[in-house]
XYZ file of C-alpha atoms in Angstrom:
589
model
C -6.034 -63.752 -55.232
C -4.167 -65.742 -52.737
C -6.010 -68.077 -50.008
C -4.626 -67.210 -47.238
C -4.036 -69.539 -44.002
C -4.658 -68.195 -40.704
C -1.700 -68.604 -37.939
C -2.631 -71.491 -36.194
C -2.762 -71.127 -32.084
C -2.877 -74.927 -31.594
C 0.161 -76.784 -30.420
C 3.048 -77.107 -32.761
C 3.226 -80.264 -34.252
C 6.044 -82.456 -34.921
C 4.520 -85.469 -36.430
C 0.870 -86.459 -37.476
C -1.017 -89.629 -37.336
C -4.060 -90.745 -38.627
C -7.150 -91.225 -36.818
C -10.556 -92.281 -38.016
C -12.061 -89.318 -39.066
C -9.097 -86.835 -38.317
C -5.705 -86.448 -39.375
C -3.929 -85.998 -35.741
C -1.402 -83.252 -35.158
C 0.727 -84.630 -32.373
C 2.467 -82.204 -29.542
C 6.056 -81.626 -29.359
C 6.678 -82.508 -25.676
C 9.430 -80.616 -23.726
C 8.709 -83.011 -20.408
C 11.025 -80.503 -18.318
C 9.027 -77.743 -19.269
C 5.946 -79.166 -18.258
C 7.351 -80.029 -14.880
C 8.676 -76.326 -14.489
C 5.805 -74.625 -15.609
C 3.278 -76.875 -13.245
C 5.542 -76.484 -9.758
C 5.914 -72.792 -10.651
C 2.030 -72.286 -10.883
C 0.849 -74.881 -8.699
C -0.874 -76.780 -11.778
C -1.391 -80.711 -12.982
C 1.453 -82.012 -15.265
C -1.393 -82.605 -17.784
C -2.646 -78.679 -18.279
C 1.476 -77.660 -17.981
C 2.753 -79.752 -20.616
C -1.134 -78.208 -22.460
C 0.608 -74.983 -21.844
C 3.893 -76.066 -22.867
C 2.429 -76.771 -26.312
C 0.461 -74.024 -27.012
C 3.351 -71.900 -26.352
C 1.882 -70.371 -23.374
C 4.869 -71.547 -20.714
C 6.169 -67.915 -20.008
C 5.066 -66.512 -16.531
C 3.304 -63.338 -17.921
C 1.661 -65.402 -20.387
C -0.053 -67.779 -17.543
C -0.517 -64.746 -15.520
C -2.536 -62.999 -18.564
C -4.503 -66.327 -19.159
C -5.583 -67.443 -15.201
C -6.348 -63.862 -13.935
C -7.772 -60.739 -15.681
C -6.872 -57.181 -14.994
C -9.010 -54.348 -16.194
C -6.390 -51.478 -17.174
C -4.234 -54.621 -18.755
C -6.861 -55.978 -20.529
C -9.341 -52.754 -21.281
C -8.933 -49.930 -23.846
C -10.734 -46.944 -23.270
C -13.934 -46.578 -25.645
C -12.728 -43.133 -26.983
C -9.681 -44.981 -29.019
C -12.506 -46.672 -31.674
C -13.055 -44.401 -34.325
C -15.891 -42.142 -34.187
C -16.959 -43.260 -30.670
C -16.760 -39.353 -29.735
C -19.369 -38.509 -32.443
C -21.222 -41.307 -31.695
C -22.043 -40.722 -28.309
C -22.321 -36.552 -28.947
C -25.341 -37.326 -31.378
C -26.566 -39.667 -29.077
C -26.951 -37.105 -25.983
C -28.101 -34.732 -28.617
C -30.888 -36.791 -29.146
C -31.695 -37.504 -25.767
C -31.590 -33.439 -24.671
C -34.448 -33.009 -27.564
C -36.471 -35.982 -27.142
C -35.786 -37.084 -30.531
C -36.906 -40.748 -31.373
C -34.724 -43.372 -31.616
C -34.717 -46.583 -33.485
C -32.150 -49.008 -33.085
C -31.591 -51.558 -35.929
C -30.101 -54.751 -35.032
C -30.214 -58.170 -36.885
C -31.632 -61.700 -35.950
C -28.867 -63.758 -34.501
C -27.901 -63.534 -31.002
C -25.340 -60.837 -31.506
C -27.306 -58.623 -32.802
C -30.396 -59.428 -30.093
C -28.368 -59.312 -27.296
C -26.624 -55.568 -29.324
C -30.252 -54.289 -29.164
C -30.839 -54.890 -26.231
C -28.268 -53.979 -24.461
C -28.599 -50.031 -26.089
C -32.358 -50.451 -24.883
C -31.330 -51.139 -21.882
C -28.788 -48.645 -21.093
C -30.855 -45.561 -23.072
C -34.114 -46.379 -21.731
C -32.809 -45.182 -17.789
C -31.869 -41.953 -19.591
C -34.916 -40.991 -20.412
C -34.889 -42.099 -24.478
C -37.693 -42.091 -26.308
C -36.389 -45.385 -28.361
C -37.576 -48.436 -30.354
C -36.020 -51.387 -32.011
C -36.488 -53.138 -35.051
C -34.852 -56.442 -35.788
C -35.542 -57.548 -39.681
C -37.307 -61.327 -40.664
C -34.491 -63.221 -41.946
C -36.526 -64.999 -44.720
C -39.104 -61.364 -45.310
C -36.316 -58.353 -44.979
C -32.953 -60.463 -45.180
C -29.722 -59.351 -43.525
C -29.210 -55.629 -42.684
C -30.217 -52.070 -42.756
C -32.716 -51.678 -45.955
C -34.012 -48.911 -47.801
C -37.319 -50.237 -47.206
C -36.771 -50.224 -43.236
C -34.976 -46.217 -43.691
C -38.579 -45.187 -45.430
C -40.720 -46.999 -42.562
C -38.429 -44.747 -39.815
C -38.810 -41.751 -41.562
C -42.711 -42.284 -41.795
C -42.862 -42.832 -37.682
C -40.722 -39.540 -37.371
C -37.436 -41.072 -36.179
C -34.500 -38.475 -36.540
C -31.934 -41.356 -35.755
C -30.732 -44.736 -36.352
C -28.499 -46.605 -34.388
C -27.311 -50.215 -36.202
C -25.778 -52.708 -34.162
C -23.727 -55.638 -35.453
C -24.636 -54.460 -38.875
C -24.311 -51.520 -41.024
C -20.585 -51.330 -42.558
C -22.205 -52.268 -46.177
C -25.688 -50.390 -46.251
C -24.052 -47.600 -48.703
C -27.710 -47.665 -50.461
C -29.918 -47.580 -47.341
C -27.334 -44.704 -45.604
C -27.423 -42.556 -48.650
C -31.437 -43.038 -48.539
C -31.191 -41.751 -45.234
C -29.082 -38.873 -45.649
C -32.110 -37.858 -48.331
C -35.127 -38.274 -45.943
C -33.012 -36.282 -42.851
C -31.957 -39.638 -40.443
C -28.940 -39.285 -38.848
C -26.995 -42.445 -38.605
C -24.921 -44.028 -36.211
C -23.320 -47.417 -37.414
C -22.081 -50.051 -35.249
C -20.696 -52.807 -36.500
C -17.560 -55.033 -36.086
C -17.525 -56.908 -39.538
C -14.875 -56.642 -42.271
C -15.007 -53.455 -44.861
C -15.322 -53.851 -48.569
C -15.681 -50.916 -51.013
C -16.934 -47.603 -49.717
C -18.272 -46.636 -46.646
C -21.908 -45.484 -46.048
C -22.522 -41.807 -45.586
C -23.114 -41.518 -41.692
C -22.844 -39.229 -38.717
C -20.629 -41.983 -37.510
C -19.430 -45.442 -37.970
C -17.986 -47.265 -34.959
C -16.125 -50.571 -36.307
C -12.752 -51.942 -35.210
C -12.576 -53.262 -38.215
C -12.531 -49.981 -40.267
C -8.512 -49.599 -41.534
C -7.644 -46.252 -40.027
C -9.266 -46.856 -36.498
C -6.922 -47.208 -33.605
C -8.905 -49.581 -32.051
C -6.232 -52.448 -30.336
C -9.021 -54.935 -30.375
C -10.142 -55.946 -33.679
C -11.795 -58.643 -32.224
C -14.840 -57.696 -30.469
C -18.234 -59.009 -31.217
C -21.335 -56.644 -32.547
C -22.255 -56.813 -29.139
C -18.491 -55.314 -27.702
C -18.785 -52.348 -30.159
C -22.512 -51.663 -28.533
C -20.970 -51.898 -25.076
C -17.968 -49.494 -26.028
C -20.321 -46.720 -26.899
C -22.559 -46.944 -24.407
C -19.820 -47.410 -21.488
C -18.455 -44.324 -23.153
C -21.624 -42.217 -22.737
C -22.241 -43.354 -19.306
C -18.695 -42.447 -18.405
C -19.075 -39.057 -19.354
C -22.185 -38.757 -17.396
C -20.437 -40.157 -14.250
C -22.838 -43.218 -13.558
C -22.632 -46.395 -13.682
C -23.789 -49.547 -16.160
C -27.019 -50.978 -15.665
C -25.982 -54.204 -14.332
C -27.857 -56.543 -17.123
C -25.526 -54.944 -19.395
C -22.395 -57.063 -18.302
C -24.852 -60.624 -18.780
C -25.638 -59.499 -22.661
C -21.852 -58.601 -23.207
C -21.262 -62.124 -22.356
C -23.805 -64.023 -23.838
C -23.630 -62.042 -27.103
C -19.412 -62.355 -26.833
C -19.551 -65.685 -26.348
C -22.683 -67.110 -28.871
C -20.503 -64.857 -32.035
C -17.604 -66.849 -31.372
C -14.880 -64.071 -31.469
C -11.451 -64.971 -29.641
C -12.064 -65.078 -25.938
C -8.733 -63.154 -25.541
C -7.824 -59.904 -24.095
C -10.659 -57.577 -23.474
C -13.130 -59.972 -24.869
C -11.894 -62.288 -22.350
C -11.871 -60.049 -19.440
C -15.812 -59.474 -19.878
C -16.930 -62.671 -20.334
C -15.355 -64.011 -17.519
C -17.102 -61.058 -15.428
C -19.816 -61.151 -17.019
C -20.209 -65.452 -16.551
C -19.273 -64.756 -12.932
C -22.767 -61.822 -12.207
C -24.818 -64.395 -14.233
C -23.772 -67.475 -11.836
C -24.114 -65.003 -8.388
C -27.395 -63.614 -9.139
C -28.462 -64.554 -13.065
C -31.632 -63.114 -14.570
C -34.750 -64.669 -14.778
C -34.226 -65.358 -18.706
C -31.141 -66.780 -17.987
C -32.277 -69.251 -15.574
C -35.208 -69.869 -17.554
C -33.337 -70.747 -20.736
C -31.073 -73.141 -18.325
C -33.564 -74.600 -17.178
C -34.704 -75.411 -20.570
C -31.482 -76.992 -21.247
C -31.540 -79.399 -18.064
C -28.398 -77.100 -16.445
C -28.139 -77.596 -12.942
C -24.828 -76.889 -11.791
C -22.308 -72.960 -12.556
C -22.612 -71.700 -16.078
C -20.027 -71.995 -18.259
C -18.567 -70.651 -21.695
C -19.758 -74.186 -23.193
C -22.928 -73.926 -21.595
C -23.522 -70.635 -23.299
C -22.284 -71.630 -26.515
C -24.221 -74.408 -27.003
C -27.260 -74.611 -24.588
C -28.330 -71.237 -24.028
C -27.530 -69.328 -27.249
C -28.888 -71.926 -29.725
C -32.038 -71.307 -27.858
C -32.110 -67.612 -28.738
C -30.992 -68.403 -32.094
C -33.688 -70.563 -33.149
C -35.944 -67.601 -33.016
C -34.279 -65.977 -35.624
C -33.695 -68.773 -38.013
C -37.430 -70.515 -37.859
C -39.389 -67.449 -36.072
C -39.001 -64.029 -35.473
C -36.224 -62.537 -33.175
C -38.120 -59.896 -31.839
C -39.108 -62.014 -29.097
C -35.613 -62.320 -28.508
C -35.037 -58.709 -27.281
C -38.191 -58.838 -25.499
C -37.099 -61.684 -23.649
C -34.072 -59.901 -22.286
C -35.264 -56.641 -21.754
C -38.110 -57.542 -19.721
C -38.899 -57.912 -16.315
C -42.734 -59.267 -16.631
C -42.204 -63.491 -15.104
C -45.116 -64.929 -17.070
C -43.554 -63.034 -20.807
C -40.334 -64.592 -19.622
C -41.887 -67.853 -19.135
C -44.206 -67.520 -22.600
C -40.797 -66.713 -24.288
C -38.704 -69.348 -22.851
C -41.536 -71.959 -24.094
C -41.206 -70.790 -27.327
C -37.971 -71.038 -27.812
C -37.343 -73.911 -26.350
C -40.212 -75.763 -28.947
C -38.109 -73.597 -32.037
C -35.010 -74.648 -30.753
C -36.167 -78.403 -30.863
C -37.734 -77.999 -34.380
C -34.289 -76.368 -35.574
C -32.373 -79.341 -34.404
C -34.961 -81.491 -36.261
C -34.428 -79.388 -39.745
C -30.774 -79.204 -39.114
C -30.909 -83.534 -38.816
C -32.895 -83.462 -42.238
C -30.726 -81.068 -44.350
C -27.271 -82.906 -43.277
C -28.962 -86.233 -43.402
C -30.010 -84.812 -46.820
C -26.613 -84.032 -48.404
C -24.943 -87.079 -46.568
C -26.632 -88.906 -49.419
C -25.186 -86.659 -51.805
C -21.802 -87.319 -50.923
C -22.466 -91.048 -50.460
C -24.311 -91.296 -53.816
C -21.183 -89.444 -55.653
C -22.961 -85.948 -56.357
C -20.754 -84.627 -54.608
C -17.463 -86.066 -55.511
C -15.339 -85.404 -52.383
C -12.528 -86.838 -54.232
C -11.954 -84.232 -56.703
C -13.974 -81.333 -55.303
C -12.584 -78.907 -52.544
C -15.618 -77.618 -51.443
C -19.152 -78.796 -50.167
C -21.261 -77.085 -52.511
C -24.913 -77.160 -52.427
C -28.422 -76.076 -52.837
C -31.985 -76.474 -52.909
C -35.243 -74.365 -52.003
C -36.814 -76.432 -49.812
C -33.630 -75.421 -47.368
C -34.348 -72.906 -44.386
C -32.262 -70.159 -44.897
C -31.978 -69.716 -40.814
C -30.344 -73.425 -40.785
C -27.911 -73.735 -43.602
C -25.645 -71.623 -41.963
C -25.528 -75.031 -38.781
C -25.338 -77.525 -41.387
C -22.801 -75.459 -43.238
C -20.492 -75.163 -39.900
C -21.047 -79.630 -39.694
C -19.898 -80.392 -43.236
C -16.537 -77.679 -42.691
C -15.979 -79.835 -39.260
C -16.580 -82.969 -40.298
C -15.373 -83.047 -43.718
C -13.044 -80.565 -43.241
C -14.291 -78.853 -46.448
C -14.800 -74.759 -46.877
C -19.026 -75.755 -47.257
C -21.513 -73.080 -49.328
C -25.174 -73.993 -48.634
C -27.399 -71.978 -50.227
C -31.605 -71.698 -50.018
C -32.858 -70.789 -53.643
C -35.484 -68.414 -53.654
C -38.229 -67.725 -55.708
C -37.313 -64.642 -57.180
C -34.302 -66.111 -58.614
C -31.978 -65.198 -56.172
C -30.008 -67.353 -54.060
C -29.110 -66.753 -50.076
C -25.865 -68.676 -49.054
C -24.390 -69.158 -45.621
C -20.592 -70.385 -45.742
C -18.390 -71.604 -42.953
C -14.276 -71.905 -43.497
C -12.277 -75.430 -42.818
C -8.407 -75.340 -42.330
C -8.647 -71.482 -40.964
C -9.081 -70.604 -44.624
C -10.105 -67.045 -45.172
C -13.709 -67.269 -46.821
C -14.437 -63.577 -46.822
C -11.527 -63.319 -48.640
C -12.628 -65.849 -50.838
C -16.173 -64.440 -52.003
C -14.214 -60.666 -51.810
C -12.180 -62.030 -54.974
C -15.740 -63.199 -56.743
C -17.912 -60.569 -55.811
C -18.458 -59.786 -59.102
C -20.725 -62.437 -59.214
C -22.355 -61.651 -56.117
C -25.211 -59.268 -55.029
C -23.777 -58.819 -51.547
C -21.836 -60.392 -48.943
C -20.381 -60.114 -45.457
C -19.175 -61.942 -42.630
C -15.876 -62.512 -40.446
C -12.722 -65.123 -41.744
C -14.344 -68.169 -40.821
C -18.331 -67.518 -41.685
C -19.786 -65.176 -44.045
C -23.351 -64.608 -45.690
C -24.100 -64.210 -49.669
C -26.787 -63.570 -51.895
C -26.418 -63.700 -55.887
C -28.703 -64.754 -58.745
C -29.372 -68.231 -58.687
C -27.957 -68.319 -62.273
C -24.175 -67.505 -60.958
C -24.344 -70.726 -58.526
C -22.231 -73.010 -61.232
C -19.697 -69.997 -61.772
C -18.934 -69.366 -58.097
C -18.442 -72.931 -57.738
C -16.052 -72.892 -60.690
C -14.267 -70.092 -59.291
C -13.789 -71.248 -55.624
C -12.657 -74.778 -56.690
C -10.353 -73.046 -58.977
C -8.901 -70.552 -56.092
C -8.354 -73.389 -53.977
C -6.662 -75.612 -56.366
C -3.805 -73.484 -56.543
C -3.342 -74.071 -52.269
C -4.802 -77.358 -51.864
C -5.390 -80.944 -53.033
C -8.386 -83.058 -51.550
C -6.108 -84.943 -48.838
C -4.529 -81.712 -47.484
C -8.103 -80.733 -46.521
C -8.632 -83.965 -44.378
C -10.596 -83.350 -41.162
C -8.125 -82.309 -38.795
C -6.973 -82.051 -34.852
C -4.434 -81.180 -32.974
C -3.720 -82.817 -29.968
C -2.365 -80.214 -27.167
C -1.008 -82.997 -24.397
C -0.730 -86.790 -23.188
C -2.686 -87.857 -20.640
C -2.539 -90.951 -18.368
C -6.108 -91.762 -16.642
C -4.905 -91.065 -13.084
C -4.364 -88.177 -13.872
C -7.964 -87.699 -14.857
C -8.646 -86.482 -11.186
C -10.094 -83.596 -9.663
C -7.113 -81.344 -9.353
C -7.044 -81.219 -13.057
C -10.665 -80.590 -13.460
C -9.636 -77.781 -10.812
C -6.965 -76.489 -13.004
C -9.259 -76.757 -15.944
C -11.483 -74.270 -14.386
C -8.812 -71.776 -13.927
C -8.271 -71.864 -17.164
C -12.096 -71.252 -18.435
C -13.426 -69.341 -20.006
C -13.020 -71.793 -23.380
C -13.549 -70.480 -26.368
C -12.370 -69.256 -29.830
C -8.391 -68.600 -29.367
C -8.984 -70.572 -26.305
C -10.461 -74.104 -27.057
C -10.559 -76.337 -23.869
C -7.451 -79.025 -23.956
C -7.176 -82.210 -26.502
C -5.787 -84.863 -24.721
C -3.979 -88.171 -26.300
C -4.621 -91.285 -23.901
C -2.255 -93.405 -25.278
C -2.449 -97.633 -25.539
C -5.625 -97.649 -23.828
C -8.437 -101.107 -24.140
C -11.773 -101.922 -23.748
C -13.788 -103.173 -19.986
C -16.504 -104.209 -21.939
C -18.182 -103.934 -25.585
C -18.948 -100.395 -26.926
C -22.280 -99.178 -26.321
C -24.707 -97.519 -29.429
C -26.811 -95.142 -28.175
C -30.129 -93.815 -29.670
C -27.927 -94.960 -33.365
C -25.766 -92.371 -33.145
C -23.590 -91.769 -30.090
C -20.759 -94.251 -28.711
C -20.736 -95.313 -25.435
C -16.955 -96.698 -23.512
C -15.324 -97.538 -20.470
C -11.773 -97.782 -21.289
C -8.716 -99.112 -19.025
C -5.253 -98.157 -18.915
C -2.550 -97.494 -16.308
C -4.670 -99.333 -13.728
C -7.705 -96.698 -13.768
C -11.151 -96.574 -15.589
C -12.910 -94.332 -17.102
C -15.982 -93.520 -19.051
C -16.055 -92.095 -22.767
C -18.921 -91.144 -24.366
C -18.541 -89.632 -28.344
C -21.300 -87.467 -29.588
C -22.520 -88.184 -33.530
C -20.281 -91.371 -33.898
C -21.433 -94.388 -34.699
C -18.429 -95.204 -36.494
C -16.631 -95.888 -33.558
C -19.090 -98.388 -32.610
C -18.478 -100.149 -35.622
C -14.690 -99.694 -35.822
C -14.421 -101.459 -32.227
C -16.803 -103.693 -32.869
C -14.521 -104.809 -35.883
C -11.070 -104.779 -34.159
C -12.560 -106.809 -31.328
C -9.874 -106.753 -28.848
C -7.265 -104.251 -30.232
C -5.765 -101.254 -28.238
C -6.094 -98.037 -29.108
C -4.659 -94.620 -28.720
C -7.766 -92.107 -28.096
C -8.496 -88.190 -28.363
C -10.564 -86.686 -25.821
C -11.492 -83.962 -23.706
C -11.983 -84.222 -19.693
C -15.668 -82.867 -18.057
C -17.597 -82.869 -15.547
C -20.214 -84.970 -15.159
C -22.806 -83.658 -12.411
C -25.830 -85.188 -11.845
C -28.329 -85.364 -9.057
C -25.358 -83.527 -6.930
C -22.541 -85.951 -7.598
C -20.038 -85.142 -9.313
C -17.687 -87.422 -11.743
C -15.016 -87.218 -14.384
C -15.544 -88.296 -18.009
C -13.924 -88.418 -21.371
C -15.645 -86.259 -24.403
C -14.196 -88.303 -27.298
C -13.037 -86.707 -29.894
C -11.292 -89.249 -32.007
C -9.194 -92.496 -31.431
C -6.837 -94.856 -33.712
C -6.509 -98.243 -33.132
C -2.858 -99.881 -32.990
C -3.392 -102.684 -34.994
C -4.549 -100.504 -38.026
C -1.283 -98.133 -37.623
């Protein structure tokens, strides 16, 4: 089996540097370009020569990434395979007043998937349930167990959403007890198919589908928009605030279609949001327009936590519902989960920090983070997991160890290495496993742990030595601070949303100094205000103490430094600050 590399989207490189945490992948910079491309279009010099590096400089390419257009962007719902049959049984069902049960899974995908088919069958008169499985009591997926409950409470179909494509036991169990079956999914295929009245996934070989990218969520959407067109209405309007908050928290590209409905969808939720969604932001201490970020890492962790400490039934009931004081009863529940999450997260990394530190895990030889223990939460390896491949820029396996012998892993890809690909060429050893190219999910006997390590070191041996897996960046344009201003915070904007396939700009602020001593804040994060080119500017960097440190020992040295540009707003002003990201001082070139 051959690891294979993803095609990068970043900027093409033409020389690296070193950093202190990441190797640096420097832009090539075609200055005349950059000038063309920002008269033409009316932008900063800084987001042109961004464009400019990321190969996006052609007119129909800017056009495609600043505006959307729905018959550019949108393929009609009948082109996924299956869609037809799909919606046929469903309308079937609803002319008999057959019960429905949709089964969806405990992340925010698959929340925000249920809901969104209560939401849109409910109006049409559906007699129609939902059952989302306890990740630590049912595990991932449709079950037999969970077939036998629906066939004792009379249900004549099932409708899975952002799961399904590897129940071959629970569809065959099915078939036997008289359920119909509907899967939708968007996750890879391995081995057979289940046995179902249909199986809507983009990601099945033979469909037709142009985008392979959409989210559980975006396959839920496809059907029901399909259904509803053939009736002649028109989409509940909550439907378009789900499709975005479930597109966005899966982290699928936010190209193409995908694109198209999250910026729609991010515009309804800032003109007239729901009262969830202004709930949950107020949870978070948002005050000013939703974003993309926002979502992705104030809002959706929120829902999240539910199903990785909790239960994520509350979840759907959150979204679905109208009722102010269950909103508000929700909302303080998950924002209490969400804070115990980030405490278990904090105790888990802090946990195999040691391990690393202490030589156990011998980063020097090994190519993977590899670990486990049963004191883990299952719900949070899969966080800690995604740290360790960022940070370390290993492919990480966490797994919690069970007591029935079993082990349940959560993986997460460094270097755009293809980790479903990986556990497809062991799963011999495994008991089952799914996911996309850059996370998956495993379970296997506890016993095989050692000889899936073997293997994976093994498969990545023949690619890879421990220094080509270095934490890395790369760096999509200079910047000079004046030109950290609001026109490019503007152009910014018109560039949103930011994503997967669409991270927001690095920028490299080149020979820049100190105003005063670096600032440690609460022991982790790094507080600056840097100078150059006759402007300053404030930096803070999240989760790095090092830099403290590093500045405090190169005393007055300049530096070259990685960052991204925000918005600060608070209290209704609004200012500009750098996100570090990384920085390299001269003197240690």
């Amino acid at each position: 089996m051959e690891v294979q590399e993803q095609p990068r989207h970043t900027a093409v490189a033409q020389q690296t540097a070193r950093g202190l945490k990441y190797r640096w992948h420097l832009p090539k910079i075609n200055t005349s370009l950059a000038h063309a491309v920002a008269s033409r279009h009316a932008l900063s010099i800084p987001v042109a020569h961004f464009l400019a590096s990321r190969e996006l400089s052609g007119a129909e390419q800017i056009e495609r990434l600043l505006t959307s257009d729905f018959d550019r962007d949108i393929a009609h719902p009948s082109l996924l395979a299956d869609s037809e049959l799909a919606v046929q049984r469903i309308e079937a069902a609803l002319a008999s007043g057959e019960k429905i049960l949709v089964f969806g899974d405990y992340d925010v995908d698959g929340i925000t998937s249920t809901s969104l088919i209560l939401v849109c069958l409910a109006p049409l008169g559906a007699k129609i349930n939902f059952f989302l499985p306890n990740r630590a009591r049912d595990g991932y997926g449709l079950s037999v167990s969970a077939v036998e409950k629906a066939a004792a409470n009379d249900f004549k179909l099932i409708i899975t959403v952002d799961n399904g494509i590897s129940a071959v036991e629970a569809a065959h169990r099915a078939h036997e007890l008289g359920i119909d079956l509907i899967i939708t999914d968007h996750h890879k295929v391995h081995g057979e198919l289940p046995q179902a009245h249909a199986i809507v996934d983009p990601m099945r070989p033979e469909c037709k589908f142009p985008n392979k990218n959409l989210a559980g969520v975006g396959v839920a959407f496809k059907i029901m928009s399909l259904l509803y067109e053939k009736r002649g209405i028109q989409l509940p309007a909550k439907t378009y605030e789900l499709l975005a908050l479930g597109t966005i928290a899966d982290v699928v590209p936010l190209i193409d279609e995908n694109r198209f409905w999250v910026r729609h969808g991010l515009t309804l939720m800032n003109k007239n949001p729901s009262e969830a969604i202004r709930t949950l932001a107020t949870n978070a201490r948002l005050e000013s327009k939703l974003t993309s970020q926002d979502i992705a890492f104030m809002i959706a962790p929120q829902i999240n936590a539910l199903g990785r400490l909790d239960d994520s039934r509350d979840g759907v009931k959150l979204l679905v519902t109208s009722n102010s004081s269950e909103i508000q009863r929700i909302c303080t529940k998950l924002k209490e989960c969400n804070d115990k999450r980030k405490q278990v997260e904090r105790e888990i990394y802090d946990e195999i920090e040691v391990a690393i530190t202490m030589g156990q895990i011998d980063l020097d030889r090994e190519l993977t983070i590899f670990s486990a223990s049963k004191d883990w939460k299952a719900g949070v390896i899969g966080l800690v997991a995604g740290r360790f491949a960022e940070d370390y820029g290993r492919p990480s396996f966490l797994f919690h160890l069970r007591e029935n012998g079993f082990a349940s892993g959560s993986c997460r890809s460094s270097h755009n290495i293809d980790i479903h690909a990986l556990l497809a060429a062991n799963s011999h050893l495994l008991e089952k496993f799914g996911g996309h190219t850059f996370a998956a999910g495993l379970t296997l006997k506890a016993e095989n742990l050692p000889k899936l390590k073997v293997a994976l070191e093994g498969l990545l041996a023949e690619r890879f030595t421990p220094d080509d897996l270095r934490p890395e960046i790369s760096i999509d344009a200079p910047l000079e601070l004046p030109e950290a201003n609001k026109k490019l915070l503007s152009d910014l904007e018109r560039l949103e949303p930011f994503g997967c396939a669409n991270e927001s700009p690095k920028f490299i602020v080149e020979d820049a100094t100190l105003v005063k001593p670096p600032a440690i804040l609460k022991e982790r994060h790094t507080r600056l205000t840097v100078f150059s080119q006759g402007t300053i500017k404030p930096v803070i960097f999240f989760n790095r103490p090092d830099v403290y440190k590093a500045l405090h020992k190169a005393q007055d040295a300049n530096f070259d430094l990685a960052a991204r540009v925000v918005k600060n707003e608070w209290q209704g002003s609004v200012s500009i600050e750098l996100r570090g990201i990384d920085l390299r001082i001269r003197d240690n070139k």
